[in-house]
Amino acid sequence: MENKYHHQGVGREMQKALLGQWYARLSRAKQENIPVAYLFISGNIGELLRSFGFELVFPEVNALQCGIKKVAGEMILKAEDTGYSSDVCGYVKNDIGLALSGNAGPFGTLAPPDLLVCTYSGCNTYIKWFEALASLFKAPIFMLDVPYTREGRFREEDKQYVIAQLKELITVCEKLTGRAFDEKKLKEQLRNAAEAEEIWAKILQSARHRPSPIDAFFEAVFFMAPIYVLRGTPECVRYYRAAWEEIEERLGHRLGPVSEERFRVVLEGPPPWPYFRAFWELFKKWNVCVVASTYSKVGGIWDFGFRHDPSRPLESIAEYALNCYTNLNWPMRQEMIRKYIEEYAADALVIHSVKSCRSFSVGQADVREYFTKEQGLPTLFLESDLVDSRYFSEAQMRNRIDAFFEALESRFQRESRRGGVPDPARA
């Protein structure tokens, strides 16, 4: 029988292959005399560093990989044995434990940094995190101070401040690598970045369809990986062209991540990585599809229009860093969630609050209050952690999720009978 689907699974398989190749390059970097820079995903300036030939390491990505492979617990305990408190971010402790383990994880052995670039868009824990790594690896550190965005948009002087620091960083990179700044190479990186961003935004916005062809949280975390770790490269562009073909095919055949889309929700917060699959299954049981999520925007809010601009290289890099999701104040984030709920026709808001990440969790209770009381939207508040499995209780999660969707289903059925809100099984 002829297979009518030609692109299904391509996004997942290509992502796995690309990340495997990236980690292999990081393992060989020292032998091949390739400089390695460590930096963070949020507001990252990878294109600039890659234009100097750096391979890039993102500690949060290593931490989530350890979480998924269920080795984060031992890394966290190693860090706590050296004095880190149980209240410190799980990603930080995982990374310190990894460094104390010879930088060897489930992805191989990573090269130590030649340069640490602390791009702390919205999270000041990053500062102490990289200070600790700089001490452990005896590596130089560059602090890129990105002012917090408080007033609905960033100020021009904030952008100029970031640009001035980028120029300082260029001088540092020239000294470290012995290479002169090549603006042409940077522009090529940004051209590739903009094309990948355009397609990724189109993929995310496809969730406006009913049924949605993608789960914008549970699937998006896989689809988004290349644009976070390989943005600016030709392989990243090739990846998103192929991923779009998969989504387009799903749209053509009305395929979705759940067999029958019953509830559409917006999800705020990161996943519990060690229990990622179990967490997803708790929602799948109720045929829930996440149509928009904030976590899939930590590396960039391209679905609101931002694109890197090769004609203004440093300016657009600075604008990108300032516009990072965790660098926005809560009224701005709240408005973003409100738009998602309206534009993606969501039935409810799910908030997953994690103990480790204050840049996400602080203020989430107020956000819930706003959507419940002022918007009249059903909201579900869950708590656990990013990578520390000591804070995840599957039984407790199941009880709360089951109770919430059972009540939501009853409410829709009652209102449907009264001729009010239609039943959500309306695909």
Coordinates of C-alpha atoms in Angstrom, one line a residue:
M1 CA 0.0 0.0 0.0
E2 CA 1.4 3.4 -1.0
N3 CA 2.4 5.7 1.8
K4 CA 0.5 8.9 1.4
Y5 CA 2.7 10.7 3.9
H6 CA 6.2 11.7 2.7
H7 CA 7.4 14.1 5.3
Q8 CA 6.1 12.9 8.7
G9 CA 8.8 12.4 11.3
V10 CA 11.4 14.4 9.3
G11 CA 11.5 17.3 11.8
R12 CA 12.3 15.0 14.7
E13 CA 14.8 12.8 12.8
M14 CA 16.7 15.7 11.3
Q15 CA 16.8 17.5 14.6
K16 CA 18.3 14.5 16.3
A17 CA 20.9 14.1 13.6
L18 CA 21.8 17.8 13.7
L19 CA 22.2 17.9 17.4
G20 CA 24.3 14.7 17.3
Q21 CA 26.6 16.3 14.8
W22 CA 26.8 19.5 16.8
Y23 CA 27.8 17.7 20.0
A24 CA 30.3 15.6 18.0
R25 CA 32.0 18.8 16.8
L26 CA 32.1 20.1 20.4
S27 CA 33.8 16.9 21.5
R28 CA 36.5 17.3 18.8
A29 CA 36.9 21.0 19.1
K30 CA 40.1 21.0 21.2
Q31 CA 41.9 18.4 19.0
E32 CA 41.0 20.4 15.9
N33 CA 42.1 23.7 17.5
I34 CA 38.6 25.3 17.2
P35 CA 37.8 27.9 19.7
V36 CA 34.8 27.3 22.0
A37 CA 32.5 29.9 23.5
Y38 CA 29.8 29.3 26.2
L39 CA 26.7 31.5 26.2
F40 CA 23.0 31.4 27.1
I41 CA 20.0 30.8 24.8
S42 CA 18.1 33.9 25.9
G43 CA 19.2 36.8 23.9
N44 CA 22.1 34.9 22.5
I45 CA 24.5 36.5 20.1
G46 CA 25.6 33.3 18.4
E47 CA 25.9 34.7 14.9
L48 CA 28.6 37.2 16.0
L49 CA 30.7 34.5 17.8
R50 CA 30.3 32.1 14.9
S51 CA 31.6 34.8 12.5
F52 CA 34.9 34.4 14.4
G53 CA 34.9 30.6 14.1
F54 CA 33.7 29.7 17.6
E55 CA 31.8 26.5 18.2
L56 CA 29.0 27.3 20.8
V57 CA 28.0 25.6 24.0
F58 CA 24.7 26.4 25.7
P59 CA 24.7 25.2 29.3
E60 CA 20.9 25.2 29.6
V61 CA 20.7 22.8 26.6
N62 CA 23.2 20.5 28.3
A63 CA 21.1 20.7 31.5
L64 CA 17.8 19.7 29.7
Q65 CA 19.6 16.9 27.9
C66 CA 20.8 15.6 31.3
G67 CA 17.2 16.0 32.6
I68 CA 15.7 14.0 29.7
K69 CA 18.3 11.3 30.0
K70 CA 17.6 11.2 33.8
V71 CA 21.2 11.9 34.9
A72 CA 20.5 15.5 36.1
G73 CA 19.9 14.1 39.6
E74 CA 23.5 12.9 40.1
M75 CA 24.9 16.2 38.7
I76 CA 22.7 18.2 41.1
L77 CA 23.9 16.1 44.1
K78 CA 27.5 16.6 43.1
A79 CA 27.0 20.4 43.1
E80 CA 25.1 20.2 46.4
D81 CA 28.0 18.2 47.9
T82 CA 30.3 21.2 47.2
G83 CA 27.9 23.5 49.1
Y84 CA 25.3 24.7 46.6
S85 CA 21.9 25.1 48.3
S86 CA 18.8 23.1 47.4
D87 CA 17.3 26.5 46.5
V88 CA 19.8 27.2 43.7
C89 CA 18.6 26.8 40.1
G90 CA 18.6 23.2 39.0
Y91 CA 20.2 24.1 35.6
V92 CA 23.1 25.8 37.5
K93 CA 23.7 22.8 39.7
N94 CA 23.4 20.4 36.8
D95 CA 26.1 22.4 35.0
I96 CA 28.4 22.7 38.0
G97 CA 28.0 18.9 38.5
L98 CA 28.8 18.4 34.8
A99 CA 31.9 20.5 35.0
L100 CA 33.0 18.6 38.2
S101 CA 32.5 15.3 36.2
G102 CA 35.0 16.3 33.5
N103 CA 32.4 17.9 31.3
A104 CA 31.2 14.4 30.4
G105 CA 27.4 13.9 29.9
P106 CA 25.0 11.7 27.9
F107 CA 26.0 13.8 24.8
G108 CA 29.7 13.1 25.1
T109 CA 32.6 15.1 26.6
L110 CA 32.4 18.8 25.9
A111 CA 35.4 21.0 25.2
P112 CA 36.1 23.5 28.0
P113 CA 35.4 27.2 27.1
D114 CA 38.0 29.6 25.6
L115 CA 35.5 32.4 26.3
L116 CA 32.3 32.7 28.4
V117 CA 29.9 35.3 27.1
C118 CA 27.2 36.0 29.7
T119 CA 24.2 37.3 27.9
Y120 CA 21.9 37.7 30.9
S121 CA 18.7 38.8 29.2
G122 CA 16.2 38.8 32.1
C123 CA 18.0 36.3 34.4
N124 CA 20.6 37.6 36.8
T125 CA 21.3 34.1 38.1
Y126 CA 23.3 33.8 34.8
I127 CA 25.9 36.1 36.2
K128 CA 26.8 34.0 39.2
W129 CA 26.5 30.8 37.1
F130 CA 29.2 32.0 34.6
E131 CA 31.4 33.4 37.3
A132 CA 31.4 29.9 38.8
L133 CA 32.2 28.4 35.4
A134 CA 35.0 30.9 34.8
S135 CA 36.6 30.0 38.1
L136 CA 36.3 26.2 37.4
F137 CA 37.6 26.4 33.9
K138 CA 40.0 29.3 34.4
A139 CA 38.5 30.9 31.3
P140 CA 37.9 34.6 30.5
I141 CA 34.4 36.0 30.9
F142 CA 32.6 38.8 29.1
M143 CA 29.5 40.3 30.6
L144 CA 27.0 41.6 28.1
D145 CA 24.7 43.7 30.2
V146 CA 21.2 43.7 28.5
P147 CA 18.9 46.3 30.2
Y148 CA 15.5 45.0 31.3
T149 CA 12.6 46.1 29.1
R150 CA 10.0 47.7 31.4
E151 CA 8.1 50.3 29.4
G152 CA 6.4 48.4 26.7
R153 CA 9.4 48.6 24.5
F154 CA 13.2 49.1 24.9
R155 CA 14.7 52.6 24.9
E156 CA 17.0 53.8 22.1
E157 CA 19.8 54.5 24.7
D158 CA 19.5 50.9 25.9
K159 CA 20.0 49.6 22.3
Q160 CA 23.1 51.9 21.9
Y161 CA 24.4 50.7 25.2
V162 CA 24.2 47.0 24.0
I163 CA 25.8 47.9 20.6
A164 CA 28.7 49.6 22.4
Q165 CA 29.3 46.4 24.4
L166 CA 29.1 44.3 21.2
K167 CA 31.9 46.4 19.7
E168 CA 34.0 45.7 22.9
L169 CA 33.3 42.0 22.5
I170 CA 34.5 42.1 18.9
T171 CA 37.8 43.4 20.1
V172 CA 38.0 40.6 22.7
C173 CA 37.2 38.0 20.0
E174 CA 39.8 39.4 17.6
K175 CA 42.5 39.1 20.4
L176 CA 41.4 35.6 21.4
T177 CA 41.1 34.1 17.9
G178 CA 43.7 36.1 16.0
R179 CA 41.0 36.8 13.4
A180 CA 39.8 40.3 12.2
F181 CA 36.1 41.0 12.4
D182 CA 34.5 40.0 9.1
E183 CA 31.3 41.9 8.7
K184 CA 30.5 40.1 5.4
K185 CA 30.5 36.8 7.3
L186 CA 28.3 38.1 10.1
K187 CA 25.8 39.4 7.5
E188 CA 25.7 36.0 5.9
Q189 CA 25.0 34.5 9.3
L190 CA 22.2 37.0 9.9
R191 CA 20.7 36.3 6.5
N192 CA 20.5 32.6 7.3
A193 CA 19.0 33.4 10.8
A194 CA 16.3 35.6 9.3
E195 CA 15.2 32.9 6.8
A196 CA 15.0 30.3 9.6
E197 CA 13.1 32.7 11.8
E198 CA 10.6 33.4 9.0
I199 CA 9.8 29.7 8.6
W200 CA 9.8 28.9 12.3
A201 CA 7.3 31.7 12.9
K202 CA 5.1 30.2 10.1
I203 CA 5.3 26.8 11.8
L204 CA 4.2 28.3 15.2
Q205 CA 1.4 30.3 13.6
S206 CA 0.1 27.1 11.9
A207 CA -1.4 26.3 15.3
R208 CA -4.2 28.8 14.6
H209 CA -5.7 26.1 12.4
R210 CA -8.3 23.7 13.9
P211 CA -7.2 21.0 14.4
S212 CA -3.7 22.4 15.0
P213 CA -1.0 20.5 13.1
I214 CA 1.5 21.0 15.9
D215 CA 1.6 20.9 19.7
A216 CA 3.2 24.3 20.3
F217 CA 4.8 23.2 23.6
F218 CA 5.4 19.4 23.6
E219 CA 6.4 19.2 20.0
A220 CA 7.8 22.7 19.7
V221 CA 10.6 22.0 22.2
F222 CA 12.0 19.6 19.6
F223 CA 11.3 21.7 16.5
M224 CA 12.8 24.8 18.2
A225 CA 16.2 23.2 19.0
P226 CA 18.0 24.0 15.7
I227 CA 17.0 27.7 15.8
Y228 CA 18.5 28.0 19.3
V229 CA 21.8 26.2 18.9
L230 CA 22.5 26.4 15.2
R231 CA 20.8 29.7 14.2
G232 CA 22.8 31.5 11.4
T233 CA 24.0 28.3 9.8
P234 CA 23.0 26.9 6.4
E235 CA 22.0 23.5 8.0
C236 CA 19.5 25.4 10.3
V237 CA 17.8 26.9 7.2
R238 CA 17.7 23.5 5.5
Y239 CA 16.1 22.0 8.7
Y240 CA 13.3 24.6 8.8
R241 CA 12.5 24.2 5.1
A242 CA 12.1 20.4 5.7
A243 CA 10.2 20.9 9.0
W244 CA 7.7 23.2 7.2
E245 CA 7.1 20.5 4.6
E246 CA 6.1 18.2 7.4
I247 CA 3.7 20.8 8.9
E248 CA 2.3 21.6 5.5
E249 CA 1.6 17.9 4.9
R250 CA -0.2 17.7 8.3
L251 CA -2.3 20.7 7.3
G252 CA -3.3 19.1 4.0
H253 CA -4.4 15.9 5.7
R254 CA -5.8 17.5 8.9
L255 CA -3.3 15.6 11.0
G256 CA -2.7 16.8 14.6
P257 CA -0.6 15.8 17.6
V258 CA -3.7 14.2 19.2
S259 CA -6.3 11.9 17.6
E260 CA -9.2 14.3 18.3
E261 CA -8.4 17.8 19.4
R262 CA -10.8 18.4 22.3
F263 CA -9.2 21.2 24.3
R264 CA -6.9 24.0 23.0
V265 CA -4.7 25.6 25.7
V266 CA -1.9 28.1 26.0
L267 CA 0.9 27.0 28.3
E268 CA 3.1 29.3 30.3
G269 CA 6.4 28.0 31.8
P270 CA 9.0 25.4 31.0
P271 CA 8.7 21.6 31.0
P272 CA 9.7 19.2 33.7
W273 CA 12.5 17.5 31.6
P274 CA 13.0 14.3 33.6
Y275 CA 9.3 13.5 33.3
F276 CA 8.6 15.2 29.9
R277 CA 6.9 12.1 28.3
A278 CA 4.8 11.4 31.4
F279 CA 3.8 15.1 31.6
W280 CA 2.7 15.1 28.0
E281 CA 0.7 11.9 28.4
L282 CA -1.3 13.5 31.3
F283 CA -2.6 16.0 28.8
K284 CA -2.9 13.7 25.8
K285 CA -5.3 11.6 27.8
W286 CA -7.8 14.5 27.6
N287 CA -7.0 15.2 23.9
V288 CA -5.4 18.5 24.9
C289 CA -3.4 20.4 22.3
V290 CA -1.2 23.3 23.3
V291 CA -1.7 25.9 20.6
A292 CA 0.8 28.5 21.9
S293 CA 3.4 28.5 24.7
T294 CA 5.8 31.0 26.2
Y295 CA 8.6 28.5 26.7
S296 CA 9.0 28.1 22.9
K297 CA 9.7 31.9 22.8
V298 CA 12.7 32.0 25.3
G299 CA 15.1 32.1 22.4
G300 CA 13.1 34.7 20.5
I301 CA 9.6 36.1 19.9
W302 CA 9.7 35.8 16.1
D303 CA 6.0 35.1 15.8
F304 CA 5.6 38.8 16.8
G305 CA 7.6 39.9 13.8
F306 CA 11.2 40.2 14.9
R307 CA 13.9 39.2 12.3
H308 CA 17.6 39.6 12.3
D309 CA 18.5 42.2 9.7
P310 CA 21.8 41.7 7.8
S311 CA 21.7 45.4 6.7
R312 CA 21.9 46.5 10.4
P313 CA 24.0 43.7 11.9
L314 CA 24.9 45.0 15.4
E315 CA 21.7 46.9 15.7
S316 CA 19.5 43.9 15.0
I317 CA 21.6 41.7 17.4
A318 CA 21.1 44.3 20.1
E319 CA 17.3 44.5 19.4
Y320 CA 17.0 40.7 19.5
A321 CA 18.8 40.5 23.0
L322 CA 16.5 43.3 24.4
N323 CA 13.3 41.6 23.0
C324 CA 14.0 38.3 24.6
Y325 CA 10.9 36.9 26.4
T326 CA 12.4 36.7 29.9
N327 CA 13.7 40.2 29.4
L328 CA 10.2 41.6 29.2
N329 CA 8.3 42.8 32.3
W330 CA 5.2 40.9 33.4
P331 CA 2.6 43.3 31.9
M332 CA 4.3 42.8 28.5
R333 CA 4.3 39.0 29.0
Q334 CA 0.7 39.0 30.2
E335 CA -0.4 40.9 27.1
M336 CA 1.5 38.4 24.9
I337 CA -0.4 35.5 26.6
R338 CA -3.7 37.4 26.2
K339 CA -3.1 37.7 22.4
Y340 CA -2.2 34.0 22.2
I341 CA -5.5 33.1 23.9
E342 CA -7.5 35.3 21.6
E343 CA -5.7 34.6 18.3
Y344 CA -5.3 30.9 18.8
A345 CA -8.9 30.4 20.2
A346 CA -7.7 28.8 23.4
D347 CA -10.1 27.3 25.9
A348 CA -7.8 27.6 28.9
L349 CA -4.5 28.7 30.3
V350 CA -2.1 26.2 31.9
I351 CA 0.7 27.6 34.1
H352 CA 3.6 25.3 34.9
S353 CA 5.6 27.0 37.7
V354 CA 9.1 25.6 38.3
K355 CA 11.0 26.0 41.5
S356 CA 14.3 26.6 39.8
C357 CA 13.6 29.4 37.4
R358 CA 12.6 32.6 39.1
S359 CA 12.7 34.5 35.8
F360 CA 9.8 32.5 34.7
S361 CA 8.0 31.7 38.0
V362 CA 8.0 35.1 39.9
G363 CA 4.6 36.7 39.2
Q364 CA 2.9 33.7 37.7
A365 CA 0.3 33.6 40.6
D366 CA -0.6 37.2 39.7
V367 CA -0.9 36.3 36.1
R368 CA -3.3 33.5 37.0
E369 CA -5.4 35.9 39.1
Y370 CA -5.6 38.3 36.1
F371 CA -6.8 35.7 33.7
T372 CA -9.2 34.0 36.1
K373 CA -10.8 37.0 37.6
E374 CA -10.5 39.7 34.9
Q375 CA -10.6 37.6 31.8
G376 CA -12.9 34.8 33.1
L377 CA -10.6 32.2 31.6
P378 CA -10.2 28.7 33.2
T379 CA -6.7 28.4 34.5
L380 CA -4.7 25.4 35.8
F381 CA -1.7 26.0 38.0
L382 CA 0.9 23.2 38.3
E383 CA 4.2 23.1 40.2
S384 CA 7.4 21.1 39.8
D385 CA 10.9 21.7 38.5
L386 CA 13.0 21.9 35.4
V387 CA 15.4 19.1 36.1
D388 CA 15.2 18.3 39.8
S389 CA 13.0 15.2 40.0
R390 CA 12.6 15.6 43.8
Y391 CA 10.0 18.2 43.1
F392 CA 7.8 16.2 40.6
S393 CA 4.9 14.1 41.8
E394 CA 3.1 12.4 38.9
A395 CA 0.2 11.3 41.1
Q396 CA -0.4 14.8 42.3
M397 CA -0.1 16.2 38.7
R398 CA -2.5 13.6 37.4
N399 CA -5.1 14.5 40.0
R400 CA -5.0 18.2 39.3
I401 CA -5.0 17.8 35.5
D402 CA -7.8 15.2 35.5
A403 CA -10.0 17.3 37.9
F404 CA -9.4 20.5 35.8
F405 CA -10.3 19.0 32.4
E406 CA -13.2 17.0 33.8
A407 CA -14.6 20.2 35.2
L408 CA -13.9 22.1 31.9
E409 CA -15.6 19.4 29.9
S410 CA -18.7 19.5 32.2
R411 CA -18.8 23.3 31.9
F412 CA -18.7 23.2 28.1
Q413 CA -21.4 20.6 27.9
R414 CA -23.7 22.6 30.2
E415 CA -23.1 25.8 28.3
S416 CA -23.6 24.0 25.0
R417 CA -26.9 22.7 26.1
R418 CA -27.9 26.2 27.1
G419 CA -26.9 27.5 23.7
G420 CA -23.9 29.4 25.1
V421 CA -20.3 28.4 24.6
P422 CA -20.1 25.6 22.0
D423 CA -18.8 22.2 22.9
P424 CA -15.0 22.2 22.3
A425 CA -15.3 19.0 20.1
R426 CA -16.1 21.2 17.2
A427 CA -13.4 20.5 14.7

